[in-house]
Amino acid sequence: MFIYTNISIMSKPLIAGNWKMHLSEPQSRGLAEQVEAQAAAYADTVETAVFPSSIALSSVNSLVESTATGVQNIYFADEGAFTGEIAAAQVSDVADYAIVGHSERRYVFGETDETVARKTAACIRNHITPIVCVGETLHERQENETVQVLNDQISTGLTMITSEDVAGSVIAYEPVWAIGTGENAKPEDVASAARTIDRAIGEMFGRKTADQVRVLYGGSVSSETAGSYLDLEEISGLLVGGASLKEHEFKAIIERAANGGAETGKS
Ligand code: PEP
């Protein structure tokens, strides 16, 4: 299980690796061991988290100490006849985090902002920190609808939790057109989206709450591009997909975060 170090977790950038539907259980353990060595080496300055496929979540969790673990998706009910789903209650002892509303869930599996709200509430109820993903499609960006989309996703997605819960939650800004495409969002656009998210949370829950929420960026991040996002004061870390499956890439991203990225200023 993940062990917190004595430096305030809020001041550390969070580097989260979403392994999606990749790797067998033994392969997941192998990659987790490599990540753990790097996470332990930089534990004072970076928080590292991995999101294995649920078949490997428990075994990965049992072999890491300096790496947090999370689940890629949960269902919003705590138990019941929901074949194939996983309840937050079932993973609360092995998952520090849960990704909620990932764009692949929204656009491949039809999840709505209302579903996201219910899943976020299920995380909080079960003491799992939600990483709520928001972001516009390419069409929405081209139509200048990014601000509206982010406002809607935030206002509905966080509607079922309290300001105290929101303060401890994480938001990942993941423009849909940048996920798994190799397209890089411009850092100034990421900063602007993060400010929109911050403003929306501030209006809903108050400035004090907004100041505590960590906002990550995700979308085709590599070791080459990580620094340009980590240097943004609006960004508190990264949600990394494809590059997190490559041991050397992910280790290099953790190292980049340790070497001066993401002075978030949030506490
Ligand atoms: C993700 O899955 O959240 C993600 C950001 O993927 P990628 O880095 O591959 O774009």
Short mmCIF file of C-alpha atoms and ligand atoms in Angstrom, two decimals:
data_model
loop_
_atom_site.label_atom_id
_atom_site.label_comp_id
_atom_site.label_asym_id
_atom_site.label_seq_id
_atom_site.Cartn_x
_atom_site.Cartn_y
_atom_site.Cartn_z
CA MET A 1 0.00 0.00 0.00
CA PHE A 2 1.09 3.53 -0.76
CA ILE A 3 2.94 5.25 2.07
CA TYR A 4 2.73 9.03 2.31
CA THR A 5 6.01 10.84 3.00
CA ASN A 6 6.29 13.81 5.32
CA ILE A 7 6.34 16.55 2.66
CA SER A 8 2.84 17.92 2.00
CA ILE A 9 1.34 15.88 -0.83
CA MET A 10 -0.32 19.01 -2.20
CA SER A 11 3.01 20.57 -3.05
CA LYS A 12 4.18 17.61 -5.11
CA PRO A 13 3.32 17.11 -8.74
CA LEU A 14 1.27 13.98 -9.36
CA ILE A 15 2.45 11.78 -12.22
CA ALA A 16 -0.26 9.23 -12.99
CA GLY A 17 0.11 6.41 -15.51
CA ASN A 18 -3.07 5.03 -17.08
CA TRP A 19 -2.22 1.57 -18.45
CA LYS A 20 -5.67 1.25 -20.08
CA MET A 21 -6.54 -2.28 -21.37
CA HIS A 22 -2.89 -3.31 -21.76
CA LEU A 23 -0.53 -5.80 -20.08
CA SER A 24 -1.20 -9.20 -18.55
CA GLU A 25 -1.10 -9.55 -14.79
CA PRO A 26 2.58 -10.69 -14.71
CA GLN A 27 3.52 -7.93 -17.16
CA SER A 28 1.76 -5.40 -14.95
CA ARG A 29 3.72 -6.57 -11.93
CA GLY A 30 6.95 -6.31 -13.92
CA LEU A 31 6.27 -2.72 -14.99
CA ALA A 32 5.08 -1.80 -11.49
CA GLU A 33 8.39 -2.97 -10.03
CA GLN A 34 10.28 -0.70 -12.40
CA VAL A 35 8.03 2.27 -11.69
CA GLU A 36 8.27 1.64 -7.95
CA ALA A 37 12.06 1.94 -8.01
CA GLN A 38 11.77 5.36 -9.66
CA ALA A 39 8.85 6.46 -7.47
CA ALA A 40 10.84 5.55 -4.35
CA ALA A 41 13.90 7.45 -5.59
CA TYR A 42 11.84 10.64 -6.07
CA ALA A 43 9.20 10.15 -3.38
CA ASP A 44 10.15 13.38 -1.59
CA THR A 45 9.36 15.55 -4.58
CA VAL A 46 6.93 13.65 -6.83
CA GLU A 47 3.81 11.60 -6.21
CA THR A 48 3.62 8.68 -8.64
CA ALA A 49 0.47 6.65 -9.30
CA VAL A 50 -0.30 3.78 -11.66
CA PHE A 51 -3.66 2.59 -12.95
CA PRO A 52 -3.33 -1.06 -14.00
CA SER A 53 -6.12 -3.05 -15.55
CA SER A 54 -8.39 -4.24 -12.72
CA ILE A 55 -7.11 -7.84 -13.11
CA ALA A 56 -3.73 -6.63 -11.81
CA LEU A 57 -4.77 -3.87 -9.41
CA SER A 58 -4.56 -5.96 -6.25
CA SER A 59 -1.23 -7.62 -7.02
CA VAL A 60 0.36 -4.35 -8.16
CA ASN A 61 -0.91 -2.65 -5.02
CA SER A 62 0.65 -5.32 -2.82
CA LEU A 63 4.13 -4.88 -4.29
CA VAL A 64 4.44 -1.10 -4.21
CA GLU A 65 5.07 1.28 -1.32
CA SER A 66 6.04 4.59 -2.87
CA THR A 67 3.62 4.32 -5.78
CA ALA A 68 -0.07 5.02 -5.36
CA THR A 69 -2.49 2.75 -7.20
CA GLY A 70 -5.79 3.49 -8.83
CA VAL A 71 -8.64 1.94 -10.75
CA GLN A 72 -9.43 3.09 -14.30
CA ASN A 73 -13.20 3.07 -13.86
CA ILE A 74 -15.82 2.17 -11.27
CA TYR A 75 -19.59 1.74 -11.24
CA PHE A 76 -21.66 4.12 -9.14
CA ALA A 77 -23.59 1.55 -7.10
CA ASP A 78 -21.84 -0.03 -4.12
CA GLU A 79 -23.11 -3.56 -4.91
CA GLY A 80 -25.76 -5.37 -6.88
CA ALA A 81 -26.68 -7.19 -10.09
CA PHE A 82 -24.41 -5.25 -12.45
CA THR A 83 -22.58 -7.95 -14.38
CA GLY A 84 -19.03 -7.04 -15.29
CA GLU A 85 -18.91 -3.82 -13.29
CA ILE A 86 -16.63 -3.04 -10.35
CA ALA A 87 -17.86 -1.06 -7.35
CA ALA A 88 -15.71 1.53 -5.63
CA ALA A 89 -16.51 -0.36 -2.43
CA GLN A 90 -14.83 -3.47 -3.88
CA VAL A 91 -11.53 -1.74 -4.57
CA SER A 92 -11.34 0.79 -1.77
CA ASP A 93 -8.61 -1.17 0.02
CA VAL A 94 -6.36 -1.34 -3.08
CA ALA A 95 -7.15 1.90 -4.91
CA ASP A 96 -6.03 5.31 -3.69
CA TYR A 97 -7.45 6.93 -6.84
CA ALA A 98 -10.12 6.26 -9.46
CA ILE A 99 -10.24 7.76 -12.93
CA VAL A 100 -13.76 9.01 -13.57
CA GLY A 101 -15.18 10.19 -16.88
CA HIS A 102 -12.14 9.38 -19.01
CA SER A 103 -12.88 10.41 -22.60
CA GLU A 104 -12.75 6.76 -23.67
CA ARG A 105 -15.54 6.06 -21.17
CA ARG A 106 -17.51 9.08 -22.36
CA TYR A 107 -17.15 8.55 -26.12
CA VAL A 108 -16.76 4.76 -26.47
CA PHE A 109 -19.12 3.72 -23.66
CA GLY A 110 -21.52 6.67 -23.68
CA GLU A 111 -20.96 8.00 -20.17
CA THR A 112 -22.63 11.32 -19.46
CA ASP A 113 -21.85 14.15 -17.06
CA GLU A 114 -24.62 12.75 -14.83
CA THR A 115 -22.90 9.34 -14.72
CA VAL A 116 -19.65 11.08 -13.90
CA ALA A 117 -21.35 12.86 -10.99
CA ARG A 118 -22.67 9.58 -9.57
CA LYS A 119 -19.29 7.86 -9.97
CA THR A 120 -17.48 10.77 -8.35
CA ALA A 121 -19.86 10.55 -5.38
CA ALA A 122 -19.23 6.78 -5.17
CA CYS A 123 -15.48 7.43 -4.94
CA ILE A 124 -15.91 9.92 -2.13
CA ARG A 125 -18.31 7.60 -0.28
CA ASN A 126 -15.66 4.87 -0.45
CA HIS A 127 -12.64 7.03 0.44
CA ILE A 128 -11.08 6.92 -3.01
CA THR A 129 -9.77 10.15 -4.53
CA PRO A 130 -11.50 10.76 -7.86
CA ILE A 131 -9.53 12.01 -10.85
CA VAL A 132 -12.35 13.57 -12.84
CA CYS A 133 -11.49 13.91 -16.53
CA VAL A 134 -12.85 16.80 -18.54
CA GLY A 135 -12.05 18.08 -22.00
CA GLU A 136 -13.47 19.18 -25.32
CA THR A 137 -13.62 17.33 -28.65
CA LEU A 138 -11.88 18.76 -31.71
CA HIS A 139 -15.22 19.92 -33.09
CA GLU A 140 -16.06 21.71 -29.86
CA ARG A 141 -12.64 23.42 -29.86
CA GLN A 142 -13.08 24.52 -33.47
CA GLU A 143 -16.51 25.93 -32.61
CA ASN A 144 -15.00 27.88 -29.67
CA GLU A 145 -17.06 25.85 -27.21
CA THR A 146 -14.18 24.75 -24.95
CA VAL A 147 -15.05 27.06 -22.05
CA GLN A 148 -18.73 26.08 -22.16
CA VAL A 149 -17.91 22.35 -22.32
CA LEU A 150 -15.51 22.57 -19.37
CA ASN A 151 -18.00 24.61 -17.34
CA ASP A 152 -20.76 22.06 -18.02
CA GLN A 153 -18.58 19.04 -17.26
CA ILE A 154 -17.37 20.59 -14.01
CA SER A 155 -20.71 21.92 -12.81
CA THR A 156 -22.56 18.64 -13.42
CA GLY A 157 -19.68 16.26 -12.65
CA LEU A 158 -19.05 17.71 -9.18
CA THR A 159 -22.65 18.38 -8.27
CA MET A 160 -23.08 15.47 -5.87
CA ILE A 161 -20.11 16.15 -3.59
CA THR A 162 -19.33 18.79 -0.96
CA SER A 163 -16.77 21.57 -1.21
CA GLU A 164 -14.58 19.69 1.26
CA ASP A 165 -14.68 16.63 -1.03
CA VAL A 166 -13.96 18.77 -4.07
CA ALA A 167 -10.91 20.29 -2.38
CA GLY A 168 -9.34 16.84 -2.07
CA SER A 169 -10.25 15.77 -5.60
CA VAL A 170 -8.20 15.91 -8.78
CA ILE A 171 -9.36 17.20 -12.16
CA ALA A 172 -7.60 16.07 -15.33
CA TYR A 173 -7.87 18.36 -18.31
CA GLU A 174 -7.72 15.95 -21.24
CA PRO A 175 -8.71 17.42 -24.59
CA VAL A 176 -10.29 14.49 -26.43
CA TRP A 177 -8.40 15.23 -29.64
CA ALA A 178 -5.06 14.86 -27.83
CA ILE A 179 -5.73 11.47 -26.20
CA GLY A 180 -3.73 8.68 -27.80
CA THR A 181 -3.35 10.67 -31.03
CA GLY A 182 0.18 12.04 -30.71
CA GLU A 183 -1.35 15.56 -31.00
CA ASN A 184 0.06 17.92 -28.39
CA ALA A 185 -2.05 20.66 -26.88
CA LYS A 186 -0.23 23.98 -26.75
CA PRO A 187 0.91 24.77 -23.18
CA GLU A 188 -0.84 28.17 -23.34
CA ASP A 189 -4.12 26.42 -24.26
CA VAL A 190 -3.63 23.99 -21.39
CA ALA A 191 -3.01 26.88 -19.00
CA SER A 192 -6.11 28.65 -20.24
CA ALA A 193 -8.26 25.50 -19.84
CA ALA A 194 -6.87 24.97 -16.33
CA ARG A 195 -7.84 28.56 -15.44
CA THR A 196 -11.35 27.92 -16.76
CA ILE A 197 -11.60 24.82 -14.56
CA ASP A 198 -10.28 26.74 -11.56
CA ARG A 199 -12.77 29.56 -12.17
CA ALA A 200 -15.69 27.14 -12.51
CA ILE A 201 -14.78 25.41 -9.25
CA GLY A 202 -14.25 28.78 -7.55
CA GLU A 203 -17.71 29.97 -8.60
CA MET A 204 -19.36 26.76 -7.42
CA PHE A 205 -17.46 26.02 -4.23
CA GLY A 206 -15.52 29.16 -3.33
CA ARG A 207 -11.96 30.34 -3.87
CA LYS A 208 -10.51 28.46 -0.89
CA THR A 209 -11.72 25.15 -2.32
CA ALA A 210 -10.58 25.94 -5.86
CA ASP A 211 -7.10 26.78 -4.60
CA GLN A 212 -6.75 23.27 -3.20
CA VAL A 213 -7.89 21.28 -6.24
CA ARG A 214 -5.10 19.72 -8.27
CA VAL A 215 -5.49 20.04 -12.03
CA LEU A 216 -3.53 17.61 -14.21
CA TYR A 217 -2.96 17.71 -17.94
CA GLY A 218 -3.28 14.58 -20.10
CA GLY A 219 -3.01 14.05 -23.83
CA SER A 220 -0.13 12.32 -25.66
CA VAL A 221 2.42 13.45 -23.06
CA SER A 222 5.94 12.09 -23.62
CA SER A 223 9.24 12.61 -21.81
CA GLU A 224 10.00 15.27 -24.42
CA THR A 225 6.83 17.30 -23.89
CA ALA A 226 6.25 16.70 -20.15
CA GLY A 227 8.36 19.66 -19.07
CA SER A 228 6.37 22.20 -21.06
CA TYR A 229 3.23 21.28 -19.10
CA LEU A 230 4.90 20.73 -15.73
CA ASP A 231 6.36 24.22 -15.94
CA LEU A 232 2.86 25.75 -15.99
CA GLU A 233 1.85 27.14 -12.61
CA GLU A 234 -1.78 26.16 -13.36
CA ILE A 235 -0.87 22.47 -13.68
CA SER A 236 -0.18 20.14 -10.73
CA GLY A 237 0.87 17.04 -12.64
CA LEU A 238 0.20 14.78 -15.59
CA LEU A 239 -2.10 11.92 -16.54
CA VAL A 240 -0.07 9.82 -18.96
CA GLY A 241 -1.47 7.04 -21.15
CA GLY A 242 0.69 5.51 -23.88
CA ALA A 243 4.02 6.74 -22.50
CA SER A 244 3.29 5.21 -19.09
CA LEU A 245 3.53 1.74 -20.67
CA LYS A 246 7.11 2.43 -21.71
CA GLU A 247 9.29 1.99 -18.66
CA HIS A 248 12.02 4.43 -19.72
CA GLU A 249 9.58 7.07 -20.90
CA PHE A 250 7.57 7.02 -17.69
CA LYS A 251 10.69 7.05 -15.53
CA ALA A 252 11.98 10.04 -17.49
CA ILE A 253 8.67 11.87 -16.92
CA ILE A 254 8.88 11.20 -13.17
CA GLU A 255 12.45 12.49 -13.18
CA ARG A 256 11.42 15.59 -15.10
CA ALA A 257 8.72 16.29 -12.53
CA ALA A 258 11.27 15.88 -9.75
CA ASN A 259 13.66 18.29 -11.38
CA GLY A 260 11.66 21.43 -10.96
CA GLY A 261 8.34 20.83 -12.72
CA ALA A 262 5.00 21.87 -11.37
CA GLU A 263 5.64 24.19 -8.49
CA THR A 264 1.91 24.24 -7.96
CA GLY A 265 1.77 26.81 -5.21
CA LYS A 266 -1.38 25.07 -4.03
CA SER A 267 -1.59 23.98 -0.43
C1 PEP B 1 -5.04 8.96 -21.03
O1 PEP B 1 -5.33 7.80 -21.27
O2 PEP B 1 -5.54 9.56 -20.08
C2 PEP B 1 -4.07 9.64 -21.90
C3 PEP B 1 -3.75 10.88 -21.63
O3 PEP B 1 -3.56 8.89 -22.94
P1 PEP B 1 -2.35 9.31 -23.91
O4 PEP B 1 -1.24 9.85 -23.04
O5 PEP B 1 -1.96 8.05 -24.60
O6 PEP B 1 -2.87 10.36 -24.83
#
